[in-house]
Amino acid sequence: MNILFFTGSGVFFKSGVNKDSLYAIEKAAFVIVLDDESNVLDVDDVTTFSKFGRSLLHGKCHNRWFDKSFRVIFYKNG
């Protein structure tokens, strides 16, 4: 685990809603991501495949949980 996260987790996730939320996320089998971006895959434009792939893999990095092997991602445009 990332040493910065581990060090900060003692401060930010020690009690309260943060502790409960992190516990629920860590114990979950998968996560559902509600992305605030729209994403369109255009089969006639190969550059959209790379953009779509990057979005599925890591998005903006703040709303993906990389320790989960299964994520369901819903984009703003469905």
Tab-separated table of C-alpha atoms in Angstrom:
chain	number	residue	atom	x	y	z
A	1	MET	CA	0.000	0.000	0.000
A	2	ASN	CA	1.160	3.535	-0.686
A	3	ILE	CA	3.152	4.866	2.294
A	4	LEU	CA	1.597	8.351	2.054
A	5	PHE	CA	-1.904	6.879	2.149
A	6	PHE	CA	-0.957	4.627	5.032
A	7	THR	CA	0.476	7.548	7.015
A	8	GLY	CA	-2.477	9.831	6.300
A	9	SER	CA	-5.057	7.152	6.961
A	10	GLY	CA	-4.288	7.283	10.681
A	11	VAL	CA	-5.258	10.946	10.718
A	12	PHE	CA	-8.153	11.148	8.266
A	13	PHE	CA	-9.739	7.726	8.717
A	14	LYS	CA	-9.387	7.265	12.449
A	15	SER	CA	-13.045	7.848	13.297
A	16	GLY	CA	-16.422	9.011	12.112
A	17	VAL	CA	-17.923	8.842	8.668
A	18	ASN	CA	-14.510	8.646	6.943
A	19	LYS	CA	-13.641	5.504	8.888
A	20	ASP	CA	-17.016	3.902	8.138
A	21	SER	CA	-16.851	4.831	4.447
A	22	LEU	CA	-13.345	3.501	3.961
A	23	TYR	CA	-14.262	0.273	5.743
A	24	ALA	CA	-17.261	-0.234	3.423
A	25	ILE	CA	-15.160	0.436	0.320
A	26	GLU	CA	-12.329	-1.849	1.393
A	27	LYS	CA	-14.705	-4.733	2.175
A	28	ALA	CA	-16.746	-4.364	-1.021
A	29	ALA	CA	-16.403	-6.957	-3.775
A	30	PHE	CA	-16.769	-4.278	-6.462
A	31	VAL	CA	-17.512	-0.578	-6.880
A	32	ILE	CA	-19.977	1.388	-8.959
A	33	VAL	CA	-18.542	4.559	-10.485
A	34	LEU	CA	-20.845	7.429	-11.428
A	35	ASP	CA	-18.595	9.419	-13.759
A	36	ASP	CA	-19.337	13.092	-14.364
A	37	GLU	CA	-17.846	12.978	-17.874
A	38	SER	CA	-19.565	11.979	-21.083
A	39	ASN	CA	-17.780	9.471	-23.260
A	40	VAL	CA	-18.550	8.495	-26.840
A	41	LEU	CA	-16.932	5.656	-28.754
A	42	ASP	CA	-16.821	6.432	-32.477
A	43	VAL	CA	-15.964	3.277	-34.431
A	44	ASP	CA	-14.902	5.398	-37.423
A	45	ASP	CA	-12.321	7.349	-35.369
A	46	VAL	CA	-9.641	5.092	-33.882
A	47	THR	CA	-8.386	7.838	-31.533
A	48	THR	CA	-11.579	7.529	-29.506
A	49	PHE	CA	-10.640	3.941	-28.616
A	50	SER	CA	-7.553	5.134	-26.721
A	51	LYS	CA	-9.462	7.907	-24.967
A	52	PHE	CA	-12.258	5.519	-24.015
A	53	GLY	CA	-9.758	2.917	-22.774
A	54	ARG	CA	-7.902	5.443	-20.610
A	55	SER	CA	-11.179	6.640	-19.176
A	56	LEU	CA	-12.246	3.104	-18.285
A	57	LEU	CA	-8.896	2.260	-16.711
A	58	HIS	CA	-8.236	5.313	-14.586
A	59	GLY	CA	-10.626	8.172	-15.381
A	60	LYS	CA	-9.504	11.226	-13.415
A	61	CYS	CA	-7.916	8.926	-10.814
A	62	HIS	CA	-9.975	10.308	-7.917
A	63	ASN	CA	-13.054	8.176	-8.470
A	64	ARG	CA	-11.488	4.792	-9.275
A	65	TRP	CA	-10.504	2.176	-6.715
A	66	PHE	CA	-7.576	0.295	-8.178
A	67	ASP	CA	-7.638	-2.549	-5.674
A	68	LYS	CA	-11.009	-3.737	-6.986
A	69	SER	CA	-10.906	-6.242	-9.799
A	70	PHE	CA	-14.405	-5.351	-10.944
A	71	ARG	CA	-15.809	-1.856	-11.505
A	72	VAL	CA	-19.114	-0.834	-13.093
A	73	ILE	CA	-18.721	2.598	-14.696
A	74	PHE	CA	-21.658	4.758	-15.698
A	75	TYR	CA	-20.920	7.859	-17.746
A	76	LYS	CA	-22.904	11.091	-17.676
A	77	ASN	CA	-24.381	10.302	-21.083
A	78	GLY	CA	-25.310	6.757	-20.127
